[in-house]
PDB file of C-alpha atoms in Angstrom:
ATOM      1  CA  UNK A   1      94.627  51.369  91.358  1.00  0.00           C
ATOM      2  CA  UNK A   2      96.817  52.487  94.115  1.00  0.00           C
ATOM      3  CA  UNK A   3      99.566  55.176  92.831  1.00  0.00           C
ATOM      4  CA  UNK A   4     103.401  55.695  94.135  1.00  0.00           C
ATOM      5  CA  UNK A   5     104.394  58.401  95.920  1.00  0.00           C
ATOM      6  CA  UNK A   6     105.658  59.844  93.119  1.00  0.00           C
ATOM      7  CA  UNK A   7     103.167  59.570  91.068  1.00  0.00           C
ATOM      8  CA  UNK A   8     100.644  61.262  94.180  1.00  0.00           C
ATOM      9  CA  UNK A   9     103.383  63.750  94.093  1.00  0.00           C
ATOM     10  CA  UNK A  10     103.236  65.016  90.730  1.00  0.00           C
ATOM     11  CA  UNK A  11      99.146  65.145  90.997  1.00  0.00           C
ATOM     12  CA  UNK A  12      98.330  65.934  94.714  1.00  0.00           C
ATOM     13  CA  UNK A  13      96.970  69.540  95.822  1.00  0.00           C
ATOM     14  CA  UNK A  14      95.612  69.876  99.712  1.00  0.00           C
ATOM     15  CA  UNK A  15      94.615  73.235 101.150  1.00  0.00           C
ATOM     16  CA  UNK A  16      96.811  74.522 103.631  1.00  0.00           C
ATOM     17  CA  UNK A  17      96.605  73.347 107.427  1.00  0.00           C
ATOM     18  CA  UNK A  18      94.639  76.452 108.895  1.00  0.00           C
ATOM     19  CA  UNK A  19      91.679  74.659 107.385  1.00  0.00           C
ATOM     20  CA  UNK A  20      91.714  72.694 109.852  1.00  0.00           C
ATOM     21  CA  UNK A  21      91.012  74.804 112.804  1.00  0.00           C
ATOM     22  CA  UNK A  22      87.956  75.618 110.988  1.00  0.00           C
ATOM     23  CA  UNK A  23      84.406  74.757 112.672  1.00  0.00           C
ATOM     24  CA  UNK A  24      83.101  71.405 111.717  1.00  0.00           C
ATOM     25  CA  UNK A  25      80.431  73.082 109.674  1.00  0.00           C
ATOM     26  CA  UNK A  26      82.878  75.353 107.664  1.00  0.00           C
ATOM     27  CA  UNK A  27      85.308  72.725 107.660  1.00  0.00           C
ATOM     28  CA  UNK A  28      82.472  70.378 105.596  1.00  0.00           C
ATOM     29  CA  UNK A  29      81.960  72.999 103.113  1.00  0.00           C
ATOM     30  CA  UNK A  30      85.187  73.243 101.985  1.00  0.00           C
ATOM     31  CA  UNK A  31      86.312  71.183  98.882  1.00  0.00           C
ATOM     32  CA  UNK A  32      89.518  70.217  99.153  1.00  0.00           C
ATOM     33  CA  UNK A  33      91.182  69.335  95.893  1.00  0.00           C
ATOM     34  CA  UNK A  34      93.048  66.005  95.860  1.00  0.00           C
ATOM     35  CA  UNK A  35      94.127  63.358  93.310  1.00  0.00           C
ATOM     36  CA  UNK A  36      94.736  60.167  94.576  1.00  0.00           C
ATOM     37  CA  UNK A  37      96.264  61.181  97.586  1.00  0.00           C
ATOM     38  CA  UNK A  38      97.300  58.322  99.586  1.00  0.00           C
ATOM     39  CA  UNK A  39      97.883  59.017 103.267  1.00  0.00           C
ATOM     40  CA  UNK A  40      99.887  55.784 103.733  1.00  0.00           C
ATOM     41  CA  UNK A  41     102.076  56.948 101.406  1.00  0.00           C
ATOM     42  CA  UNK A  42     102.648  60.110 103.216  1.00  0.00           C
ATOM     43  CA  UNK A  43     103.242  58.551 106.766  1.00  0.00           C
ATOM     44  CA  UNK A  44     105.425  55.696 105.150  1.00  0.00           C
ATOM     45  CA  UNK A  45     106.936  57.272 102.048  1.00  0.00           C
ATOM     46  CA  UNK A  46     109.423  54.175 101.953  1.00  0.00           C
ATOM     47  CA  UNK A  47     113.376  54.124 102.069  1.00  0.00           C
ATOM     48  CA  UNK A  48     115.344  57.306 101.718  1.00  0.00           C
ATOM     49  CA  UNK A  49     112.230  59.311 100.675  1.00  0.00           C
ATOM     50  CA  UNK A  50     110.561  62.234 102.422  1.00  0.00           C
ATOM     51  CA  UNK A  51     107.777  64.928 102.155  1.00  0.00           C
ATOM     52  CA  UNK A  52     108.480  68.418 101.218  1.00  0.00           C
ATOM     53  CA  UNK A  53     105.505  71.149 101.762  1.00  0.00           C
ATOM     54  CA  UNK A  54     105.127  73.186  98.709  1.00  0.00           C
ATOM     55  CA  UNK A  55     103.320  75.882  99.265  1.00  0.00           C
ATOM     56  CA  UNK A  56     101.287  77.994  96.303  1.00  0.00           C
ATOM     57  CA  UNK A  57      98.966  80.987  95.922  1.00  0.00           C
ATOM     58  CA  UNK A  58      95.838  80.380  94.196  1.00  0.00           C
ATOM     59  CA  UNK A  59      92.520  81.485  93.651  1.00  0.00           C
ATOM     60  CA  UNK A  60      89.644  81.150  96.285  1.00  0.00           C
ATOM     61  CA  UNK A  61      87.285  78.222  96.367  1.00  0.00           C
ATOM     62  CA  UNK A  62      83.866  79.104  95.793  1.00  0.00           C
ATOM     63  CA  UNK A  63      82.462  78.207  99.107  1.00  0.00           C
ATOM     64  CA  UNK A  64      84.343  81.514 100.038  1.00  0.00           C
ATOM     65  CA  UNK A  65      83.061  84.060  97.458  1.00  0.00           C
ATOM     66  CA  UNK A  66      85.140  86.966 100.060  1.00  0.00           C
ATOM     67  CA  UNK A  67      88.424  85.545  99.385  1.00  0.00           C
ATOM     68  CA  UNK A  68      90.636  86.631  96.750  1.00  0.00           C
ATOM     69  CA  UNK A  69      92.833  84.165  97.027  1.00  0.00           C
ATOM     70  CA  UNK A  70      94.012  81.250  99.825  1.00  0.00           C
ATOM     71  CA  UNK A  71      97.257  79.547 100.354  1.00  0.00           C
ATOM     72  CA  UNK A  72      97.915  75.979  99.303  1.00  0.00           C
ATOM     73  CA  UNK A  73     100.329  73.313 100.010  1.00  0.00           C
ATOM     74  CA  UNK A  74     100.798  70.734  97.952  1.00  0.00           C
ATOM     75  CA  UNK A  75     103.509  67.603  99.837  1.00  0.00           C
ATOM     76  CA  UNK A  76     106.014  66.498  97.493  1.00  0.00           C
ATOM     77  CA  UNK A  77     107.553  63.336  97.638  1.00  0.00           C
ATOM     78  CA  UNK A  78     111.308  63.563  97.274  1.00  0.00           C
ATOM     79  CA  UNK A  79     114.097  60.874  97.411  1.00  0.00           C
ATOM     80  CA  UNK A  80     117.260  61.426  98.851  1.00  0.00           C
ATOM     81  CA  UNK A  81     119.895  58.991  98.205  1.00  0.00           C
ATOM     82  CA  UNK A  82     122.311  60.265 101.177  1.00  0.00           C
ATOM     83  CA  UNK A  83     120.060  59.564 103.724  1.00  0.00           C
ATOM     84  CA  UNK A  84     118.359  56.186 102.617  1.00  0.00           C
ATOM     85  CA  UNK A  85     118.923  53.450 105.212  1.00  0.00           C
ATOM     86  CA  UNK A  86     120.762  50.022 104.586  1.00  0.00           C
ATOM     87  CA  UNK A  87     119.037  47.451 103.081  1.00  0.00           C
ATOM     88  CA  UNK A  88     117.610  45.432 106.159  1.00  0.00           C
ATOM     89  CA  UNK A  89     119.771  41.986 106.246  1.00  0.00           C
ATOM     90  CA  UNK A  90     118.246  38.752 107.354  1.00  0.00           C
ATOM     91  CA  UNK A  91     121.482  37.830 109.358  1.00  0.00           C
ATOM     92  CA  UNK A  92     121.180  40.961 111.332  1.00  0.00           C
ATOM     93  CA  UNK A  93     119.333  40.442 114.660  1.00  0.00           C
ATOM     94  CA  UNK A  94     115.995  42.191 115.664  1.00  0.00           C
ATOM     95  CA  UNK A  95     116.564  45.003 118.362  1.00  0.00           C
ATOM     96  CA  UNK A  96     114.043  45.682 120.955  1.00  0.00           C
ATOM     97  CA  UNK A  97     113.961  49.732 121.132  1.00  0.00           C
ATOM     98  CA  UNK A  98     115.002  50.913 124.558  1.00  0.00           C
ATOM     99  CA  UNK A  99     114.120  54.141 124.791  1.00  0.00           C
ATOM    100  CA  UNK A 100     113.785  57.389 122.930  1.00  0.00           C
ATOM    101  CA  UNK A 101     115.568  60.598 123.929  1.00  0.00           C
ATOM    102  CA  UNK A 102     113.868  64.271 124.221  1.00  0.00           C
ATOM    103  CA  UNK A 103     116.419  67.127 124.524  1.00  0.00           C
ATOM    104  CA  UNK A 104     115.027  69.729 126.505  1.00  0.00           C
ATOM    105  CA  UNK A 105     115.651  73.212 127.955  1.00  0.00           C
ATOM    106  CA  UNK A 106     115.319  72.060 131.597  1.00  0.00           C
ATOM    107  CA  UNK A 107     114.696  68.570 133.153  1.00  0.00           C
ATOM    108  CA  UNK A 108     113.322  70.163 136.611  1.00  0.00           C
ATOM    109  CA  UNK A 109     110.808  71.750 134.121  1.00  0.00           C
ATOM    110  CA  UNK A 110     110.098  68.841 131.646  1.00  0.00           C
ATOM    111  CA  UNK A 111     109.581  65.595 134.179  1.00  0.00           C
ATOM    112  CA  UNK A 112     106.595  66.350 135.745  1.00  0.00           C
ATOM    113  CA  UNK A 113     104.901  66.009 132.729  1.00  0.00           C
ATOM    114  CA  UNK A 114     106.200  63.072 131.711  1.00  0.00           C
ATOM    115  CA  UNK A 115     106.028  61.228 134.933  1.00  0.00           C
ATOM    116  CA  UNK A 116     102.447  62.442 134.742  1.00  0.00           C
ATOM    117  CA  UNK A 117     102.089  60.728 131.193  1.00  0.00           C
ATOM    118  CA  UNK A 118     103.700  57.594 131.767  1.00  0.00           C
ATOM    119  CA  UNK A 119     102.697  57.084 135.594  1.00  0.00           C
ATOM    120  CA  UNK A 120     106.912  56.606 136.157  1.00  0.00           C
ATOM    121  CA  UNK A 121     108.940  58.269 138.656  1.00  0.00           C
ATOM    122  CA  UNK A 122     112.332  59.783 137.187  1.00  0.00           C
ATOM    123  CA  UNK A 123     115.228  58.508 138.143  1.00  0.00           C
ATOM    124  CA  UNK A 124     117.693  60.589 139.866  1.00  0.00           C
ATOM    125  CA  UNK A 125     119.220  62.975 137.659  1.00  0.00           C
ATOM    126  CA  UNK A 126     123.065  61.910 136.793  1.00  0.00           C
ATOM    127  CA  UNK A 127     126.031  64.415 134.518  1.00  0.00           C
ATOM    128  CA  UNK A 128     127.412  62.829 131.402  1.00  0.00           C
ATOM    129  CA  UNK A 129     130.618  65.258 131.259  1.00  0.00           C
ATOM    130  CA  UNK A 130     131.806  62.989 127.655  1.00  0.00           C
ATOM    131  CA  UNK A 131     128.390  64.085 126.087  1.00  0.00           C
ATOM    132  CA  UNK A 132     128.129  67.655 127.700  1.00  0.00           C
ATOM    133  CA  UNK A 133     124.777  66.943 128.903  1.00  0.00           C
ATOM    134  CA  UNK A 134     122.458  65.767 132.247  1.00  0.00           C
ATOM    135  CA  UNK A 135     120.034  63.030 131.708  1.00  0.00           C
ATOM    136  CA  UNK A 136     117.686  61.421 133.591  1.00  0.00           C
ATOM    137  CA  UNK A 137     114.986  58.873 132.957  1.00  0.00           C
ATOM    138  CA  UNK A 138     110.889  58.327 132.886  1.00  0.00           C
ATOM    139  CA  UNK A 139     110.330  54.934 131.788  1.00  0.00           C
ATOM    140  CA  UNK A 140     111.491  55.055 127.956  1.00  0.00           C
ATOM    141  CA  UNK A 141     112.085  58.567 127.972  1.00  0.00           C
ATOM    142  CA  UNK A 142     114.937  59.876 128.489  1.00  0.00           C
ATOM    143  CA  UNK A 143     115.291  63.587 128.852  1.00  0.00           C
ATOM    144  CA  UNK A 144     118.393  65.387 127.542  1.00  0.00           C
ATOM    145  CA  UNK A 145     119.289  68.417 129.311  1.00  0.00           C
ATOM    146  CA  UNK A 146     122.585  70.330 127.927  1.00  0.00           C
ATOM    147  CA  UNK A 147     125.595  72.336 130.184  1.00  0.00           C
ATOM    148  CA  UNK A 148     127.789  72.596 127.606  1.00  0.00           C
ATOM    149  CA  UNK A 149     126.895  75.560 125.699  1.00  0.00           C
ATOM    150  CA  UNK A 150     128.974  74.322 122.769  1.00  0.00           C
ATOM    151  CA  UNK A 151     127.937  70.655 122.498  1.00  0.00           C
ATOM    152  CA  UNK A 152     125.682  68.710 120.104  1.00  0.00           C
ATOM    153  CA  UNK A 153     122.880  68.527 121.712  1.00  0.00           C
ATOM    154  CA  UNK A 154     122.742  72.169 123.240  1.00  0.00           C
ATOM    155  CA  UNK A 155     123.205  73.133 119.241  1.00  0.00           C
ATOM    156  CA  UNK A 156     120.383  70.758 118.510  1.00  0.00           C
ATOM    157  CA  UNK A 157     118.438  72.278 120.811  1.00  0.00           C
ATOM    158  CA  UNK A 158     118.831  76.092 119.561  1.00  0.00           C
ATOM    159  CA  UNK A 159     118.428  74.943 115.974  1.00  0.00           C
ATOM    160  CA  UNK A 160     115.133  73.299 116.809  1.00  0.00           C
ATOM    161  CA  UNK A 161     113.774  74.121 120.227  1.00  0.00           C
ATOM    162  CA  UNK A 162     112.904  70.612 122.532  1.00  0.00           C
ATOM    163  CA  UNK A 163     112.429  67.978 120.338  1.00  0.00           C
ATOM    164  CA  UNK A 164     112.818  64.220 119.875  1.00  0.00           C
ATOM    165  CA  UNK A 165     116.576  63.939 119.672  1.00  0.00           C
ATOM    166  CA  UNK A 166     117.422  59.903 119.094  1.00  0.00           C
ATOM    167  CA  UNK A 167     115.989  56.250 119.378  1.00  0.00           C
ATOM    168  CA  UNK A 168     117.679  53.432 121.326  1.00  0.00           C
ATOM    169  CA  UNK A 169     117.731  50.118 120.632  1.00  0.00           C
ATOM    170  CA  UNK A 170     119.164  47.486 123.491  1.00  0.00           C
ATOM    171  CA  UNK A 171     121.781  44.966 122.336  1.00  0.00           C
ATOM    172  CA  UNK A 172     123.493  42.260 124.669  1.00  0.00           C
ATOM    173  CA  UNK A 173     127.509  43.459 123.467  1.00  0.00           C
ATOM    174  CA  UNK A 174     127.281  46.944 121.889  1.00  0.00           C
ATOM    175  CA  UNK A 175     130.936  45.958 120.535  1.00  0.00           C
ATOM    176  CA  UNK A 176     129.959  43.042 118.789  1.00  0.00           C
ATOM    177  CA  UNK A 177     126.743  44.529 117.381  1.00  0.00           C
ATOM    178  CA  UNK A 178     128.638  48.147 116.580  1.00  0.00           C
ATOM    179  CA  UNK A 179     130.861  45.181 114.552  1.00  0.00           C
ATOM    180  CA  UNK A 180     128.125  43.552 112.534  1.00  0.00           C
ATOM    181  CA  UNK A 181     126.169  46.563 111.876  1.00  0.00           C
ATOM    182  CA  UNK A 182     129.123  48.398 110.326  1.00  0.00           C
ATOM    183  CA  UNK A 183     130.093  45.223 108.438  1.00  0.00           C
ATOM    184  CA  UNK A 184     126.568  45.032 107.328  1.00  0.00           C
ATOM    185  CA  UNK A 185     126.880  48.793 105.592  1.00  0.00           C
ATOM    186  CA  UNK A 186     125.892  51.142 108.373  1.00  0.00           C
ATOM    187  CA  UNK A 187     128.211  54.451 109.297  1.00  0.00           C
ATOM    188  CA  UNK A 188     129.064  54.734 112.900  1.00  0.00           C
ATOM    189  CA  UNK A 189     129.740  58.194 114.649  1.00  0.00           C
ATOM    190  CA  UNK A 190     131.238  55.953 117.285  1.00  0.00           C
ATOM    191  CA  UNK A 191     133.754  53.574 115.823  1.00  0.00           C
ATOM    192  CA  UNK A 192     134.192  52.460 119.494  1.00  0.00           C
ATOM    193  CA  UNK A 193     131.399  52.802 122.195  1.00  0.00           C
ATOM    194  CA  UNK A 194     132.166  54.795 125.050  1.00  0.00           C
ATOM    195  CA  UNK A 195     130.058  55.371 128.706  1.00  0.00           C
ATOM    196  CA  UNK A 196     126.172  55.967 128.606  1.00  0.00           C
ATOM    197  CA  UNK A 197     124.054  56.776 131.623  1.00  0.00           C
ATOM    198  CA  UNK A 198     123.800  54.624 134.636  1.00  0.00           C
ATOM    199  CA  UNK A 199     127.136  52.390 133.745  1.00  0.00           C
ATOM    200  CA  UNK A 200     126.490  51.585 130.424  1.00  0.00           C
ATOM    201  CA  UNK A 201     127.973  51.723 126.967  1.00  0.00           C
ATOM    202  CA  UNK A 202     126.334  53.398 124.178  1.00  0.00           C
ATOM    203  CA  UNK A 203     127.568  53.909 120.426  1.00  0.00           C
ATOM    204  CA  UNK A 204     125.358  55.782 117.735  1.00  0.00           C
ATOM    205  CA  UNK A 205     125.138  55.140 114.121  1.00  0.00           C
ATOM    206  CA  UNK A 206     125.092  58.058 111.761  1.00  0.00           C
ATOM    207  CA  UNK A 207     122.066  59.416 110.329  1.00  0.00           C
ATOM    208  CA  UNK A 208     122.719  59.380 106.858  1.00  0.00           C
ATOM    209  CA  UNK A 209     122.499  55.450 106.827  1.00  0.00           C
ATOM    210  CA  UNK A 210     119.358  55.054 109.025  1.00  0.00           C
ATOM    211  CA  UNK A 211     117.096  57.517 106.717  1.00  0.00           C
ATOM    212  CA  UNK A 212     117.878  60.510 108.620  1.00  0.00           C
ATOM    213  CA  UNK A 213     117.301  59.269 112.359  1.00  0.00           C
ATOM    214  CA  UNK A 214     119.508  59.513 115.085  1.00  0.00           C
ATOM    215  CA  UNK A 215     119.982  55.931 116.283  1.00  0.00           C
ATOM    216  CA  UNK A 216     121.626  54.674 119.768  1.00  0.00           C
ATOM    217  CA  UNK A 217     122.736  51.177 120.547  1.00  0.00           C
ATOM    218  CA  UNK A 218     122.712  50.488 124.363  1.00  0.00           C
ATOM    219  CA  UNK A 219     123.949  47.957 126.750  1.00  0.00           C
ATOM    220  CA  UNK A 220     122.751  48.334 129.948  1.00  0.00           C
ATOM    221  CA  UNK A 221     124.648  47.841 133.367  1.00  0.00           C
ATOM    222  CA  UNK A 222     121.519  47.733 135.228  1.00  0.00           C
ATOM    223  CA  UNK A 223     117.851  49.328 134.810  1.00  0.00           C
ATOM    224  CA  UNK A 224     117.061  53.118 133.952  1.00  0.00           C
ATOM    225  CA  UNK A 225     114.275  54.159 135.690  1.00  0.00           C
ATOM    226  CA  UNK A 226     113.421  54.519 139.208  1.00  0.00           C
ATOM    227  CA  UNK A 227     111.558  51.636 141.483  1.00  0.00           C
TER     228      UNK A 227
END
């Protein structure tokens, strides 16, 4: 019978990750201790919930007679009421994601290799004074690159290195969506949109009501990437 994630929580041990830079042939030797452990449950832990690493000292498996003892985590499912999304409504339309955004140190650095993974040109690199930030884009991606010192995403940045910042979804009227969304029971950082790249308008909803994602909504002027 397949369990919850709680109930995989309270039961589930896996050795720590450096097992798995093991050789094939050590790696098979090792027995690693698991109840029930459902990866889909992991990967898809379901509204509002998330996985905490715990990790544990404990005494060495036999296959390694040398070791005293090893390091264990052991992934914890957790719910978090402040940052479980809205309950999808069926009167809400279905948005077709238009991009994601990576901040990054330096776009002259970053865009080769992602016009090397997506076979796109970037488009030209353009300031977004409002947001403190240059941006430019490779087919869905759009790379984030900070000038103001003191902004969010040059924070975000020094708090977690390059990373994926936000997801995008494309709407017709960002007004009339920003509208129904907040109507619906989603929190807005932008109660009213305000000028995206490339002559667009762009509003983002908060993260606490999308289960800890950053989420943009985007209407376009015209296209983002390069011909």
């Amino acid at each position: 019978m397949r369990q919850g994630p709680h109930q995989v929580a309270q039961k589930s041990t896996i050795a720590s990750p450096w097992l798995f830079s093991m050789s094939s042939a050590k790696l098979s030797s090792v027995t690693v201790r698991t109840r029930s452990l459902i990866l889909a449950d992991l990967l898809d832990p379901g509204p509002g919930s998330f996985v905490r690493w715990e990790r544990k000292r404990c005494t060495a498996l036999p296959c390694f007679p040398g070791f005293q003892s090893i390091t264990e985590s052991r992934p914890v499912m957790e719910f978090d009421p402040a940052a479980g999304p809205v309950d999808p409504s069926p009167t809400l339309p279905r948005y077709p994601v238009d991009h994601v955004g990576i901040a990054v140190h330096s776009i002259a650095e970053s865009a080769p290799l992602f016009e090397t993974l997506t076979g796109e040109r970037a488009s030209p690199r353009q300031s977004l004074p409002e947001h403190g930030i240059d941006v430019c884009f490779i087919g869905a991606v759009e790379l984030l690159e900070p000038h103001d010192r003191g902004g969010a995403v040059a924070r975000f940045l020094a708090a977690g290195g390059s990373n994926l910042h936000h997801v995008a979804f494309r709407v017709e009227n960002v007004r009339v969506e920003l509208d129904r969304l907040i109507a619906a029971g989603f929190r807005a950082i932008d109660r009213t949109p305000r000028p995206g790249a490339h002559g667009g308008l762009v509003a983002f909803l908060h993260p606490k009501g999308t289960g800890g994602a950053l989420v943009e909504l985007v209407e376009r002027a015209q296209p983002f990437s390069a011909p």
